Amino acid sequence: MCGIIARVGDGDALAELMTGLRNLEYRGYDSAGVAVRCEDGIDVCKREGETDVLDAALVERHLPGSVGIGHTRWSTHGPPSDANAHPHTDDDGRVAVVHNGIIRNYESLRRELREDGHRFTSETDTEVVPHLVARELDAGADAETAFRAATDRLEGSYALAMVVADEDAVYATRHGSPLVLGLGDDANYLASDVPAFLEFTDRVVYLEDDDVVVLDDAGYRITTTAGDPVDREAETVDWAAGDAQKGVYSHFMRKEIDEQPTSLRQTIEGRTDSTGTVLDAFPPGSLASIENVVFVACGTSYHAAMYGSTLLRRRGVPATAMRANEFAHDPMPMSDRTLVIAVTQSGETADTLASLRVANESPASTLAVTNVVGSTAAREADDAMFIRAGPEVGVAATKTFSSQVAALALLADRFEEDGAGIEFGREPRSKQATARASTTDGGVDAGTIRSLPDDVETVVNDGRAARLAKQYADADSYFFIGRGVGYPVALEGALKFKEITYEHAEGFAAGELKHGPLALVTPSTVIVAVFTGQDDDRTLHNVREAQSRGAPIIGVGPESATEIRDAVDEYLPIPDTDPELAGMLANVHLQLLAYHAAEIRDRAIDKPRNLAKSVTVE
């Protein structure tokens, strides 16, 4: 939520600030603004709307200066407007601040400041910060001391960056919201995410909560809130600047759908060999003592977690997936034989971090499955497993879902190899394994997992989803159904569809259709059914229940499933593979179906209304 960019260095700041804002627009696009330290103070320009609107306003204005901050907003307090756009300033325009997060005690601070004579021009929580700083400056404090004093009054989550008139410096801190430092040859940067400055440098320092950073002509200093120096290691990210650009594509989402074979190869590379699964964080035998697993996640990551929990249960490991926004406030019992797995693309999702912290206070072990090295989740969990999907800019997650599921499939195999879990009743684990093998053709072997990228590429190159999106464009509703690993894929397919088309779409467990949702089925309700090669006869029975009510059926399933192909109205085939991996292939068809349906409707595919990429507020 919201994107921050700051820059201190040689030359003009404005062009690089605008590049950073455009690269961060996936984090919010309700409004955008910049503040540059000029010769006569601070010059601010901000506008409601996307960065293109701000760009147009800046054509007639030049903001000279080498020090500045910028912001692209996802609204929390106050609707999108010029007044509510960041940066916010004090009464005299001496202080300008940008903010990501929520200041929970802003109302009491606002009342206090108003009583002191301060005037407010916005509805935002952020505006209290420059006024707090200005009050400290009026009392004789220097800028850094004033900034520390102001942030000490704040309650909630925040990443803040500030410029002050007459000082060529940026002051910044984070508490519960992400902030990363970029180290360039001629300039240094601060941003909410690495892609903001990836065109200028690939050397980064991941800041931790309550770090205070000062960027100036001398470089940068990191201290604690008490002022003690902090040494944070600089790292080189392995993302190229082009990874975060659209290139020849019209939309990031389509680019990222097409990148899935590559991202999957990166996820799998070096993690399988002739002896089994190779995971650096979990050497052989290290998972043997785990008796149960709890996944915590939100949104698309929650669907990946559901998929992973299904794979683990099939291997005899009791596993459940919980929405992080519920687990954080109502956690399930945990012991020292519990592993809590936080699945989060960014590693900064507020609800997931809250759940991770609850788990860290229990006897349980914790693992972060994330895309971002140096993220808060990766640092705070006991161990981290990186999905290696590369930058994802489209708000609707695509390649990261595939890589999350692939990573969890590898982890599930390591659990099985280590003999983790508990016996069910009196049945020995060996019989459980035999039963599973009989229903999944012997389980997922390393060769099948390694074939995933090529199988996904086959689906990516299949153009039938575009025709079906057009054929059923006039439907009233779209229901997605599946069972087993097909159930979380159905939920994910419905989520993608509603996110970017704004049409009514819902996902259901196939067997639940007759327990209520069937009442909503009409000839104008498209049913998209996911078949995986396991229990397909039962799913087909549920399909026929809807079909008898006149609903058109789109089946997605194995190439060789001729009975299913003959029973449905339209069929999107996937390469024959292990049923446990079939859901991943089916999901790519659903991504393409949603993409083309949104394209037909001329939706803002990369920037769906009311949504943002990284949800850093609870």
Coordinates of C-alpha atoms in Angstrom, one line a residue:
M1 CA 0.0 0.0 0.0
C2 CA 1.4 3.4 -1.1
G3 CA 4.9 3.8 -2.6
I4 CA 7.7 6.0 -1.3
I5 CA 10.7 7.2 -3.2
A6 CA 13.5 9.5 -2.0
R7 CA 16.7 10.6 -3.6
V8 CA 19.9 12.5 -2.6
G9 CA 22.9 13.0 -4.9
D10 CA 24.4 14.7 -7.8
G11 CA 22.3 16.3 -10.6
D12 CA 18.5 16.9 -10.9
A13 CA 16.3 14.8 -8.5
L14 CA 12.9 15.2 -10.3
A15 CA 13.5 12.9 -13.2
E16 CA 14.6 10.0 -11.0
L17 CA 11.8 10.6 -8.5
M18 CA 9.3 10.3 -11.3
T19 CA 10.9 7.2 -12.6
G20 CA 10.7 5.7 -9.1
L21 CA 7.0 6.7 -8.8
R22 CA 6.1 5.1 -12.1
N23 CA 7.9 1.9 -11.0
L24 CA 6.0 1.9 -7.7
E25 CA 2.6 2.7 -9.1
Y26 CA 1.5 -0.9 -8.5
R27 CA 1.5 0.0 -4.8
G28 CA -1.2 2.6 -5.2
Y29 CA -2.4 4.9 -7.9
D30 CA -5.1 7.2 -6.3
S31 CA -2.8 10.2 -6.3
A32 CA 0.9 11.1 -6.6
G33 CA 3.2 13.9 -5.6
V34 CA 6.8 15.1 -5.2
A35 CA 8.7 17.6 -3.0
V36 CA 12.1 18.9 -4.0
R37 CA 14.5 20.9 -1.9
C38 CA 15.0 24.0 -4.0
E39 CA 17.1 27.2 -3.5
D40 CA 14.3 29.1 -1.7
G41 CA 12.8 26.1 0.3
I42 CA 10.7 23.2 -0.6
D43 CA 8.6 23.0 -3.8
V44 CA 5.7 20.6 -3.8
C45 CA 3.5 19.3 -6.7
K46 CA 0.8 16.7 -6.2
R47 CA -2.3 15.6 -8.0
E48 CA -5.2 13.2 -7.7
G49 CA -4.9 10.4 -10.2
E50 CA -2.1 8.3 -11.7
T51 CA 1.5 9.5 -12.2
D52 CA 0.6 10.5 -15.7
V53 CA -1.5 13.3 -14.3
L54 CA 1.4 14.5 -12.1
D55 CA 3.7 14.3 -15.1
A56 CA 1.3 16.6 -17.0
A57 CA 1.3 19.1 -14.2
L58 CA 5.1 19.1 -14.1
V59 CA 5.4 20.0 -17.8
E60 CA 4.7 23.6 -16.8
R61 CA 6.7 23.5 -13.6
H62 CA 10.4 22.8 -13.1
L63 CA 11.4 21.7 -9.6
P64 CA 15.2 22.2 -9.6
G65 CA 17.2 20.5 -6.9
S66 CA 19.2 17.3 -6.1
V67 CA 17.2 16.3 -3.0
G68 CA 13.6 15.2 -3.0
I69 CA 10.9 12.7 -2.0
G70 CA 7.9 11.3 -3.8
H71 CA 4.8 9.3 -3.1
T72 CA 2.1 7.3 -4.9
R73 CA -1.0 6.7 -2.8
W74 CA -3.5 4.0 -2.0
S75 CA -6.2 5.8 0.0
T76 CA -6.9 4.9 3.7
H77 CA -7.8 8.1 5.4
G78 CA -9.7 10.4 3.1
P79 CA -10.7 9.9 -0.5
P80 CA -8.4 10.5 -3.5
S81 CA -7.9 14.3 -4.0
D82 CA -5.2 16.9 -4.6
A83 CA -5.5 17.9 -0.9
N84 CA -5.1 14.3 0.4
A85 CA -2.2 13.5 -1.9
H86 CA 1.3 13.3 -0.4
P87 CA 3.7 14.9 0.3
H88 CA 2.1 16.8 3.2
T89 CA 3.6 20.0 4.7
D90 CA 3.4 22.1 7.8
D91 CA 1.7 25.5 7.9
D92 CA 4.9 27.3 6.6
G93 CA 6.0 24.7 4.0
R94 CA 9.3 24.2 5.9
V95 CA 8.7 20.4 6.3
A96 CA 7.4 17.9 3.7
V97 CA 6.6 14.3 4.5
V98 CA 5.6 11.1 2.7
H99 CA 4.1 8.1 4.5
N100 CA 3.1 4.5 4.0
G101 CA 1.1 2.9 6.7
I102 CA -1.5 3.9 9.3
I103 CA -1.0 6.3 12.2
R104 CA -3.6 5.1 14.7
N105 CA -3.4 8.0 17.2
Y106 CA -3.6 10.7 14.6
E107 CA -7.0 12.1 15.8
S108 CA -5.7 12.8 19.3
L109 CA -2.5 14.3 17.8
R110 CA -4.5 16.5 15.4
R111 CA -6.6 17.8 18.3
E112 CA -3.5 18.6 20.3
L113 CA -1.8 20.4 17.3
R114 CA -5.0 22.4 16.5
E115 CA -5.0 23.6 20.1
D116 CA -1.5 24.9 19.5
G117 CA -2.7 26.8 16.4
H118 CA -1.7 24.4 13.6
R119 CA -4.0 24.3 10.5
F120 CA -4.8 21.2 8.6
T121 CA -5.8 21.0 4.9
S122 CA -6.3 17.3 4.4
E123 CA -8.2 14.4 5.9
T124 CA -5.2 12.2 6.1
D125 CA -3.4 10.7 9.2
T126 CA -0.1 11.6 7.7
E127 CA -0.5 15.4 8.0
V128 CA 0.1 15.3 11.7
V129 CA 3.8 14.4 11.1
P130 CA 5.1 17.6 9.5
H131 CA 3.2 19.6 12.1
L132 CA 4.8 17.6 14.9
V133 CA 8.3 18.2 13.3
A134 CA 7.6 21.9 12.8
R135 CA 6.6 22.3 16.5
E136 CA 10.0 20.8 17.5
L137 CA 11.9 23.0 15.1
D138 CA 10.1 26.0 16.5
A139 CA 11.3 24.9 20.0
G140 CA 14.9 25.0 18.7
A141 CA 15.5 21.4 17.8
D142 CA 17.6 20.5 14.7
A143 CA 15.9 18.6 11.9
E144 CA 17.1 15.1 12.9
T145 CA 16.2 15.6 16.6
A146 CA 12.8 17.0 15.6
F147 CA 12.2 14.0 13.3
R148 CA 13.0 11.6 16.1
A149 CA 10.8 13.4 18.5
A150 CA 7.9 13.5 16.1
T151 CA 8.1 9.8 15.2
D152 CA 8.3 8.9 18.9
R153 CA 4.8 10.2 19.3
L154 CA 3.3 8.0 16.6
E155 CA 1.4 4.8 17.2
G156 CA 0.7 2.3 14.3
S157 CA 2.7 1.3 11.3
Y158 CA 4.7 3.7 9.1
A159 CA 7.5 4.2 6.7
L160 CA 8.3 7.9 6.6
A161 CA 10.6 10.1 4.5
M162 CA 11.1 13.8 5.2
V163 CA 12.8 16.9 3.6
V164 CA 13.3 20.2 5.4
A165 CA 13.9 23.6 4.0
D166 CA 17.6 24.7 4.0
E167 CA 18.9 21.2 4.4
D168 CA 20.2 18.9 1.6
A169 CA 19.2 15.8 3.4
V170 CA 16.4 13.2 3.7
Y171 CA 15.3 11.8 7.0
A172 CA 13.5 8.5 7.1
T173 CA 12.4 5.6 9.4
R174 CA 10.2 2.5 9.3
H175 CA 8.0 0.8 11.8
G176 CA 5.9 -2.1 10.5
S177 CA 6.0 -0.8 6.8
P178 CA 8.8 -1.6 4.3
L179 CA 11.7 0.7 3.4
V180 CA 14.8 -0.2 1.6
L181 CA 18.0 1.8 0.9
G182 CA 19.5 1.9 -2.6
L183 CA 23.3 2.7 -2.9
G184 CA 24.2 4.3 -6.3
D185 CA 27.4 5.8 -7.6
D186 CA 26.1 9.4 -7.9
A187 CA 23.1 9.2 -5.6
N188 CA 21.4 7.2 -2.9
Y189 CA 17.8 6.3 -2.7
L190 CA 15.1 5.2 -0.3
A191 CA 12.0 3.4 -1.5
S192 CA 9.2 1.1 -0.4
D193 CA 10.4 -1.6 -2.8
V194 CA 13.5 -2.4 -4.9
P195 CA 12.0 -1.9 -8.3
A196 CA 11.6 1.8 -7.6
F197 CA 15.4 2.5 -8.1
L198 CA 16.5 -0.7 -9.9
E199 CA 17.3 1.3 -13.1
F200 CA 19.9 3.3 -11.0
T201 CA 21.4 0.7 -8.7
D202 CA 21.2 -3.0 -7.7
R203 CA 23.0 -2.5 -4.3
V204 CA 20.6 -2.4 -1.4
V205 CA 20.4 -2.3 2.3
Y206 CA 17.2 -3.7 3.8
L207 CA 16.2 -1.6 6.8
E208 CA 14.7 -3.0 9.9
D209 CA 12.0 -1.7 12.2
D210 CA 12.9 1.5 14.1
D211 CA 16.0 2.2 12.0
V212 CA 16.5 5.9 11.5
V213 CA 18.3 6.9 8.2
V214 CA 19.8 10.2 7.2
L215 CA 20.8 10.6 3.5
D216 CA 23.0 13.6 2.7
D217 CA 25.9 14.6 0.6
A218 CA 28.2 12.6 2.8
G219 CA 26.3 9.4 2.1
Y220 CA 24.1 7.7 4.7
R221 CA 23.8 7.0 8.4
I222 CA 21.7 4.4 10.1
T223 CA 21.0 4.6 13.8
T224 CA 18.5 3.3 16.3
T225 CA 15.7 5.5 17.7
A226 CA 18.0 6.2 20.6
G227 CA 20.7 7.4 18.2
D228 CA 23.1 4.5 18.4
P229 CA 24.9 3.6 15.1
V230 CA 23.7 0.5 13.3
D231 CA 25.6 -1.5 10.7
R232 CA 23.4 -3.0 8.0
E233 CA 25.0 -5.2 5.3
A234 CA 24.6 -4.1 1.7
E235 CA 23.5 -6.8 -0.7
T236 CA 23.3 -7.0 -4.5
V237 CA 19.9 -8.0 -5.8
D238 CA 19.9 -10.4 -8.8
W239 CA 17.0 -8.6 -10.6
A240 CA 17.8 -6.7 -13.8
A241 CA 16.1 -3.4 -14.5
G242 CA 14.3 -4.9 -17.5
D243 CA 12.6 -7.4 -15.2
A244 CA 10.4 -4.6 -13.8
Q245 CA 9.6 -3.2 -17.2
K246 CA 6.7 -4.1 -19.6
G247 CA 8.9 -4.3 -22.7
V248 CA 6.8 -5.3 -25.7
Y249 CA 3.8 -6.2 -23.6
S250 CA 0.7 -4.1 -23.2
H251 CA 0.3 -5.2 -19.6
F252 CA 2.6 -6.4 -16.8
M253 CA 0.1 -9.2 -16.1
R254 CA 0.4 -10.7 -19.5
K255 CA 4.2 -10.4 -19.3
E256 CA 4.2 -12.1 -16.0
I257 CA 1.9 -14.9 -17.1
D258 CA 4.3 -15.6 -20.0
E259 CA 7.3 -15.5 -17.6
Q260 CA 6.0 -18.4 -15.5
P261 CA 8.1 -21.1 -17.3
T262 CA 11.2 -19.0 -16.4
S263 CA 10.2 -18.2 -12.9
L264 CA 9.4 -21.9 -12.2
R265 CA 12.8 -23.0 -13.5
Q266 CA 14.3 -20.5 -11.0
T267 CA 12.2 -21.9 -8.2
I268 CA 13.1 -25.5 -8.9
E269 CA 16.7 -25.1 -10.0
G270 CA 19.1 -26.9 -7.7
R271 CA 16.3 -28.2 -5.4
T272 CA 16.0 -31.7 -6.8
D273 CA 18.5 -34.4 -7.6
S274 CA 18.7 -38.2 -7.9
T275 CA 18.4 -38.6 -4.2
G276 CA 15.3 -36.5 -3.7
T277 CA 14.6 -32.9 -2.6
V278 CA 17.4 -30.5 -1.8
L279 CA 16.4 -27.6 0.4
D280 CA 19.2 -25.5 2.0
A281 CA 17.1 -24.5 5.0
F282 CA 16.1 -28.1 5.7
P283 CA 18.8 -30.7 5.5
P284 CA 17.7 -34.4 5.4
G285 CA 16.0 -35.4 8.6
S286 CA 15.4 -31.9 10.0
L287 CA 11.6 -32.1 9.5
A288 CA 11.2 -35.5 11.1
S289 CA 10.0 -34.1 14.5
I290 CA 7.3 -31.9 13.0
E291 CA 3.8 -33.3 13.8
N292 CA 1.6 -30.6 12.3
V293 CA 1.9 -27.6 10.0
V294 CA -0.1 -24.3 10.0
F295 CA 0.0 -22.0 7.0
V296 CA -0.8 -18.3 7.4
A297 CA -1.4 -16.1 4.4
C298 CA -3.7 -13.7 2.6
G299 CA -5.2 -13.4 -0.8
T300 CA -3.5 -15.3 -3.6
S301 CA -0.8 -16.5 -1.1
Y302 CA -3.6 -18.0 1.0
H303 CA -4.7 -20.1 -2.0
A304 CA -1.1 -21.2 -2.5
A305 CA -1.1 -22.1 1.2
M306 CA -4.3 -24.1 0.8
Y307 CA -2.7 -26.0 -2.1
G308 CA 0.4 -26.7 0.1
S309 CA -1.7 -27.9 3.0
T310 CA -3.5 -30.4 0.8
L311 CA -0.2 -31.8 -0.5
L312 CA 1.1 -32.2 3.1
R313 CA -2.1 -33.9 4.3
R314 CA -1.8 -36.4 1.5
R315 CA 1.7 -37.2 2.9
G316 CA 0.4 -38.0 6.4
V317 CA 1.2 -34.5 7.8
P318 CA -1.7 -32.8 9.6
A319 CA -1.8 -29.4 7.9
T320 CA -4.2 -26.5 7.7
A321 CA -4.2 -23.1 6.0
M322 CA -5.6 -20.1 7.9
R323 CA -6.2 -16.6 6.8
A324 CA -3.6 -14.5 8.5
N325 CA -6.0 -11.7 9.4
E326 CA -7.9 -14.3 11.5
F327 CA -5.0 -16.3 12.9
A328 CA -3.3 -13.1 14.3
H329 CA -6.3 -12.6 16.6
D330 CA -7.5 -16.1 17.0
P331 CA -4.5 -18.5 16.7
M332 CA -4.8 -22.2 16.9
P333 CA -2.9 -24.2 19.5
M334 CA 0.8 -24.7 18.8
S335 CA 3.5 -26.8 20.3
D336 CA 7.2 -27.3 19.8
R337 CA 6.3 -29.9 17.1
T338 CA 4.3 -27.3 15.1
L339 CA 5.7 -25.5 12.1
V340 CA 4.0 -22.3 11.1
I341 CA 4.6 -21.4 7.5
A342 CA 4.0 -17.7 6.5
V343 CA 3.4 -17.5 2.8
T344 CA 3.8 -13.9 1.5
Q345 CA 5.0 -12.7 -1.9
S346 CA 6.4 -9.4 -0.6
G347 CA 7.4 -10.6 2.9
E348 CA 5.8 -7.4 4.1
T349 CA 2.1 -8.2 4.2
A350 CA 0.9 -6.7 7.5
D351 CA -1.6 -9.4 8.5
T352 CA 0.8 -12.2 7.7
L353 CA 3.6 -10.5 9.7
A354 CA 1.2 -10.1 12.7
S355 CA 0.5 -13.9 12.5
L356 CA 4.2 -14.7 12.2
R357 CA 4.9 -12.6 15.4
V358 CA 2.1 -14.5 17.2
A359 CA 3.7 -17.8 16.2
N360 CA 7.2 -16.6 17.2
E361 CA 5.9 -16.0 20.7
S362 CA 4.7 -19.7 20.9
P363 CA 6.8 -22.8 21.1
A364 CA 6.3 -23.4 17.3
S365 CA 9.0 -23.1 14.7
T366 CA 8.4 -20.6 11.8
L367 CA 9.2 -20.5 8.1
A368 CA 8.7 -17.7 5.6
V369 CA 8.0 -18.7 2.0
T370 CA 8.6 -15.4 0.2
N371 CA 9.9 -13.8 -3.0
V372 CA 12.0 -11.1 -1.4
V373 CA 15.4 -11.6 0.2
G374 CA 15.8 -9.2 3.1
S375 CA 12.1 -8.8 3.7
T376 CA 10.6 -8.5 7.2
A377 CA 9.1 -12.0 7.0
A378 CA 12.4 -13.5 5.9
R379 CA 14.2 -11.8 8.8
E380 CA 11.7 -12.6 11.5
A381 CA 11.0 -16.2 10.8
D382 CA 13.3 -19.0 12.0
D383 CA 14.0 -20.0 8.4
A384 CA 13.2 -18.7 5.0
M385 CA 12.5 -20.4 1.6
F386 CA 12.7 -18.0 -1.4
I387 CA 10.5 -18.7 -4.4
R388 CA 12.9 -16.9 -6.8
A389 CA 10.1 -15.6 -9.1
G390 CA 11.7 -12.3 -9.8
P391 CA 9.9 -8.9 -9.7
E392 CA 6.1 -9.0 -10.1
V393 CA 4.5 -5.6 -10.9
G394 CA 0.9 -6.5 -11.9
V395 CA -1.4 -6.2 -8.9
A396 CA -3.1 -9.5 -9.8
A397 CA -0.5 -12.1 -8.8
T398 CA 0.3 -14.7 -11.4
K399 CA 3.9 -16.0 -11.6
T400 CA 4.3 -15.7 -7.8
F401 CA 1.4 -18.1 -7.2
S402 CA 2.9 -20.7 -9.5
S403 CA 6.3 -20.4 -7.8
Q404 CA 4.8 -20.5 -4.3
V405 CA 3.0 -23.7 -5.1
A406 CA 6.1 -25.2 -6.7
A407 CA 8.1 -24.3 -3.6
L408 CA 5.5 -25.8 -1.3
A409 CA 5.4 -29.0 -3.5
L410 CA 9.1 -29.4 -3.0
L411 CA 8.7 -28.8 0.7
A412 CA 5.9 -31.4 0.9
D413 CA 8.2 -33.9 -0.7
R414 CA 11.0 -33.1 1.8
F415 CA 8.4 -33.7 4.7
E416 CA 7.6 -37.1 3.1
E417 CA 11.3 -38.0 2.7
D418 CA 11.9 -37.1 6.4
G419 CA 8.9 -39.2 7.6
A420 CA 7.4 -36.2 9.4
G421 CA 3.8 -36.2 10.7
I422 CA 1.8 -38.5 13.0
E423 CA 0.0 -41.8 12.4
F424 CA -3.7 -41.6 11.7
G425 CA -5.5 -43.8 14.2
R426 CA -4.0 -47.3 14.1
E427 CA -2.9 -47.2 10.4
P428 CA 0.8 -47.3 10.0
R429 CA 2.4 -44.5 7.9
S430 CA 3.6 -47.1 5.4
K431 CA 0.0 -47.9 4.5
Q432 CA -0.9 -44.3 4.2
A433 CA 1.9 -43.8 1.7
T434 CA 0.7 -46.9 -0.2
A435 CA -2.8 -45.6 -0.3
R436 CA -1.6 -42.2 -1.5
A437 CA 0.5 -43.7 -4.2
S438 CA -2.4 -45.8 -5.5
T439 CA -4.5 -42.6 -6.1
T440 CA -1.7 -40.5 -7.5
D441 CA 0.3 -42.9 -9.7
G442 CA 3.1 -43.1 -7.3
G443 CA 3.4 -39.5 -6.1
V444 CA 5.4 -36.6 -7.6
D445 CA 8.9 -37.6 -8.6
A446 CA 11.7 -35.1 -9.3
G447 CA 11.5 -35.5 -13.0
T448 CA 7.8 -34.6 -13.1
I449 CA 8.5 -31.5 -11.1
R450 CA 11.3 -30.5 -13.4
S451 CA 8.9 -30.9 -16.3
L452 CA 6.6 -28.2 -14.9
P453 CA 8.1 -25.2 -16.7
D454 CA 7.7 -26.9 -20.1
D455 CA 4.2 -28.0 -19.3
V456 CA 3.3 -24.4 -18.2
E457 CA 4.8 -23.1 -21.4
T458 CA 2.4 -25.4 -23.4
V459 CA -0.5 -23.8 -21.6
V460 CA 0.8 -20.3 -22.0
N461 CA 1.0 -20.8 -25.8
D462 CA -2.6 -22.2 -26.0
G463 CA -4.9 -19.4 -27.3
R464 CA -8.3 -21.0 -26.6
A465 CA -8.9 -18.9 -23.4
A466 CA -9.1 -15.7 -25.5
R467 CA -11.9 -17.2 -27.6
L468 CA -13.8 -18.4 -24.6
A469 CA -13.5 -15.0 -22.8
K470 CA -15.2 -13.4 -25.8
Q471 CA -17.8 -16.2 -26.2
Y472 CA -19.0 -15.8 -22.6
A473 CA -18.5 -12.1 -22.2
D474 CA -22.2 -11.5 -21.6
A475 CA -22.7 -13.9 -18.7
D476 CA -24.2 -12.6 -15.4
S477 CA -21.9 -14.7 -13.2
Y478 CA -18.9 -16.9 -13.3
F479 CA -18.6 -19.9 -10.8
F480 CA -15.3 -21.7 -10.5
I481 CA -15.3 -25.2 -8.9
G482 CA -12.8 -27.9 -8.1
R483 CA -11.9 -30.5 -5.5
G484 CA -8.6 -31.6 -3.9
V485 CA -5.8 -29.3 -5.2
G486 CA -8.4 -28.1 -7.8
Y487 CA -10.3 -26.3 -5.0
P488 CA -7.7 -23.7 -4.1
V489 CA -7.2 -23.2 -7.9
A490 CA -10.9 -22.6 -8.3
L491 CA -10.7 -20.0 -5.6
E492 CA -7.7 -18.4 -7.2
G493 CA -9.3 -18.4 -10.6
A494 CA -12.4 -16.6 -9.3
L495 CA -10.2 -14.1 -7.4
K496 CA -8.3 -13.3 -10.6
F497 CA -11.5 -12.9 -12.6
K498 CA -13.2 -10.6 -10.1
E499 CA -10.0 -8.6 -9.5
I500 CA -9.5 -7.4 -13.0
T501 CA -12.9 -7.8 -14.8
Y502 CA -15.0 -6.4 -11.9
E503 CA -17.6 -9.1 -12.8
H504 CA -19.3 -11.4 -10.3
A505 CA -17.1 -14.5 -9.8
E506 CA -17.0 -17.0 -7.0
G507 CA -15.0 -20.1 -6.3
F508 CA -16.5 -23.2 -4.6
A509 CA -15.5 -26.7 -3.6
A510 CA -17.2 -28.8 -6.2
G511 CA -19.1 -30.8 -3.7
E512 CA -20.5 -27.6 -2.1
L513 CA -22.3 -26.5 -5.3
K514 CA -25.5 -28.4 -4.2
H515 CA -25.4 -27.0 -0.7
G516 CA -26.5 -23.5 -1.6
P517 CA -24.7 -22.0 -4.6
L518 CA -26.8 -24.1 -7.0
A519 CA -29.7 -21.8 -6.2
L520 CA -27.9 -19.0 -8.1
V521 CA -27.1 -21.1 -11.2
T522 CA -29.0 -20.0 -14.3
P523 CA -28.3 -20.3 -18.1
S524 CA -26.4 -17.0 -17.7
T525 CA -24.0 -18.5 -15.1
V526 CA -20.8 -19.9 -16.6
I527 CA -19.3 -22.8 -14.6
V528 CA -15.6 -23.2 -14.9
A529 CA -14.7 -26.7 -13.6
V530 CA -11.1 -27.7 -12.7
F531 CA -10.2 -31.4 -13.3
T532 CA -6.9 -32.8 -12.0
G533 CA -7.0 -36.5 -12.9
Q534 CA -8.1 -37.4 -9.4
D535 CA -11.7 -37.8 -8.3
D536 CA -12.8 -36.4 -11.6
D537 CA -15.9 -38.5 -11.8
R538 CA -17.2 -36.8 -8.7
T539 CA -16.4 -33.4 -10.0
L540 CA -18.1 -34.3 -13.3
H541 CA -21.2 -35.3 -11.4
N542 CA -21.3 -31.8 -9.8
V543 CA -20.9 -30.3 -13.3
R544 CA -23.9 -32.2 -14.5
E545 CA -26.0 -30.8 -11.6
A546 CA -25.3 -27.3 -13.0
Q547 CA -25.5 -28.4 -16.6
S548 CA -29.1 -29.7 -16.0
R549 CA -30.0 -26.1 -14.9
G550 CA -28.9 -24.8 -18.2
A551 CA -25.5 -23.5 -17.2
P552 CA -22.7 -23.6 -19.8
I553 CA -19.6 -25.5 -18.7
I554 CA -16.0 -24.8 -19.4
G555 CA -13.8 -27.7 -18.3
V556 CA -10.1 -27.4 -17.6
G557 CA -8.2 -30.7 -17.3
P558 CA -5.9 -33.3 -18.6
E559 CA -5.4 -33.6 -22.4
S560 CA -6.3 -37.4 -22.3
A561 CA -9.6 -37.0 -20.3
T562 CA -11.9 -37.7 -23.3
E563 CA -14.9 -38.4 -21.2
I564 CA -14.7 -35.0 -19.5
R565 CA -14.0 -33.3 -22.8
D566 CA -17.1 -34.9 -24.3
A567 CA -19.3 -34.0 -21.3
V568 CA -18.6 -30.2 -21.2
D569 CA -19.4 -27.4 -23.6
E570 CA -15.8 -26.1 -23.9
Y571 CA -12.5 -27.6 -22.8
L572 CA -9.1 -26.1 -22.0
P573 CA -6.6 -29.0 -22.0
I574 CA -3.4 -29.2 -19.9
P575 CA -0.5 -31.6 -20.5
D576 CA -1.0 -35.0 -18.7
T577 CA 1.0 -34.8 -15.4
D578 CA 0.8 -35.9 -11.8
P579 CA -2.6 -35.0 -10.4
E580 CA -0.9 -33.1 -7.6
L581 CA 0.6 -30.7 -10.1
A582 CA -2.3 -30.5 -12.5
G583 CA -3.9 -27.7 -10.6
M584 CA -0.9 -25.5 -11.3
L585 CA -1.3 -26.0 -15.0
A586 CA -5.0 -25.5 -14.9
N587 CA -4.4 -22.2 -13.0
V588 CA -2.5 -20.8 -16.0
H589 CA -5.6 -21.2 -18.2
L590 CA -7.7 -19.4 -15.6
Q591 CA -5.2 -16.6 -15.5
L592 CA -5.4 -16.2 -19.3
L593 CA -9.3 -16.4 -19.2
A594 CA -9.4 -13.6 -16.6
Y595 CA -6.8 -11.5 -18.5
H596 CA -8.7 -11.7 -21.9
A597 CA -12.1 -11.1 -20.2
A598 CA -10.7 -7.9 -18.7
E599 CA -9.0 -6.9 -22.0
I600 CA -12.4 -7.2 -23.8
R601 CA -13.9 -4.9 -21.1
D602 CA -11.1 -2.4 -21.4
R603 CA -10.3 -2.7 -17.7
A604 CA -7.2 -1.3 -16.0
I605 CA -5.6 -4.7 -15.8
D606 CA -2.4 -3.9 -14.0
K607 CA -4.1 -1.4 -11.7
P608 CA -7.6 -2.7 -10.8
R609 CA -9.7 -0.3 -8.9
N610 CA -9.4 -0.1 -5.1
L611 CA -6.6 -2.6 -5.0
A612 CA -2.8 -2.4 -4.5
K613 CA 0.0 -4.9 -4.8
S614 CA 1.6 -5.0 -1.3
V615 CA -0.9 -4.8 1.6
T616 CA 1.1 -3.3 4.4
V617 CA -1.9 -2.2 6.6
E618 CA -4.1 -4.5 8.6

